[in-house]
Amino acid sequence: MKFLQGLFLVAPLTAALQLDRRGKVVYDGYKIFRVASGSDVAAFEAQLESLEAIDLTHNHGHVDEEHFDVAVPPESLPAFDALNLTSQVLSDDLGADIALEGDLAEYPELDFSAAALPSLSWFSAYHAYADHLTFLKDVQSSFSSNSELITAGKSFEGRAIQGIHLWGSGGKGSKPAVYFHGNVHAREWISSKVVEYLTYQLVANYNNDTTVKSFLDKYDFYILPIVNPDGFVYTQTTNRLWRKNRQTRSSTTAVGTDVNRNWPYKWDGEGSSTSPGSETYRGQAAGDTPENTGIRTLGDQLAASKGIKLYIDWHSYGQYILTPYGYSCSAVATNSAKQNTLSRGTAAAIAKPYGTQFTYGPTCATLYATAGGSNDYVTDVNKAELGWAIELRDTGRNGFTLPADQILASGTEAWEGMKYLFANM
Ligand code: 0X9
Ligand code: ZN
């Protein structure tokens, strides 16, 4: 497979975007297209850049059908049409899709009582960042003898990267780790919701379901639903499509580094960008984002303690289960047969409730090359047995702005996948 280096277009620069009265980027009238890039990818990229098209993702689908999903501003639509590219409309109006996500809901509900598990209605809407922290605190209080809140360093803007540690009958920190990250990419809101849903199911069922109890009795779970809090907050206050962190650098006016291109392993290979404006900007030096330092330090500690059994970096969108490696399409994980069997089984379990199809396979060969990505670091440096990334719903119709009425179903199917995986890994 051809490496797709530097394919991501520039990050949405607020300066070029139209803002509403509250300073929020207006996406009304933007259309989303899936565009075949053809063989001259650099020329293609330049064309789209001149239209101020925003890159959402690329090459989702199959390696022999390379394509980009791009959001084209209304004023560029005639010029886009004139390019006569092979394309398909994924959305007629991104602004309408954002509206369909629903308003951020209030939390907690009026009838919420402390020490009780929060209501499942948490999964019927998206919420503000502060409410995610309250939700996590409430889940922890409801399971106080088998859990504690944890932090993994601080973000660039100084927010603590918060999470929860769950354990079972062996006591705190006695078993190999399951380590989950959500929302490293700020706009991928479904990822934190699903990670919270998995946490919720573990906590809600530990005392009444022997299978669930066995998971926590066998593994310590370290779960960080939002590892890029600054970016997440920015998607809620200012720009729904922001991906990176919010780090500024003296060498550039561009903001943001892709924390999932910043891991200090195979950092400067194919599959990241040296350009600060790019959506896949890797940073000036390996591991130079505060977020990477925080979550990496925790992972290093887990690896040095009881070891990491399973790591999953939860993303959206595309419906993929991605195993090592991202840095190379020819490198093969030492336990690739096992990873293949388990990812196939996980995909089959995910499909059970609603038939949702997830494609599985090694990251580079299945999706595209990634340099400085999380799962390669956790696999080769931390020696995790399974180092995965999962791309949640959907395959492009709603993309990052998945309607709130799909949160519960996304969580339900992911939980089916995880029950299979925890029992069989
Ligand atoms: O490009 C990425 O970082 C992920 N795709 S996304 O569309 N959500 O941005 C894929 C990452 C897979 N690999 C690693 N975690 N290394
Ligand atoms: Zn992502």
Short mmCIF file of C-alpha atoms and ligand atoms in Angstrom, two decimals, residues 56-57 60 183-188 191 243 258 260-261 313-317 368 389-391 400, ligand 2:
data_model
loop_
_atom_site.label_atom_id
_atom_site.label_comp_id
_atom_site.label_asym_id
_atom_site.label_seq_id
_atom_site.Cartn_x
_atom_site.Cartn_y
_atom_site.Cartn_z
CA LEU A 56 -12.63 15.21 8.07
CA THR A 57 -10.78 12.01 7.36
CA HIS A 60 -11.69 5.30 5.30
CA ASN A 183 -11.59 11.70 22.84
CA VAL A 184 -7.93 12.30 22.04
CA HIS A 185 -9.39 13.88 18.94
CA ALA A 186 -11.57 16.66 20.20
CA ARG A 187 -14.40 16.39 17.66
CA GLU A 188 -14.94 12.65 18.19
CA SER A 191 -15.76 8.18 21.86
CA ARG A 243 -9.30 17.80 16.21
CA ASP A 258 -2.21 15.95 16.97
CA ASN A 260 -2.02 10.85 18.29
CA ARG A 261 1.03 11.69 16.16
CA ASP A 313 -7.62 4.24 21.99
CA TRP A 314 -11.27 5.04 21.20
CA HIS A 315 -11.96 7.23 18.16
CA SER A 316 -14.56 7.92 15.52
CA TYR A 317 -15.55 7.50 12.75
CA TYR A 368 -3.48 4.37 6.52
CA ALA A 389 -7.58 1.72 18.24
CA ILE A 390 -11.32 1.47 17.63
CA GLU A 391 -13.14 3.83 15.30
CA PHE A 400 -18.21 13.24 13.90
ZN ZN B 2 -9.49 10.06 16.06
#
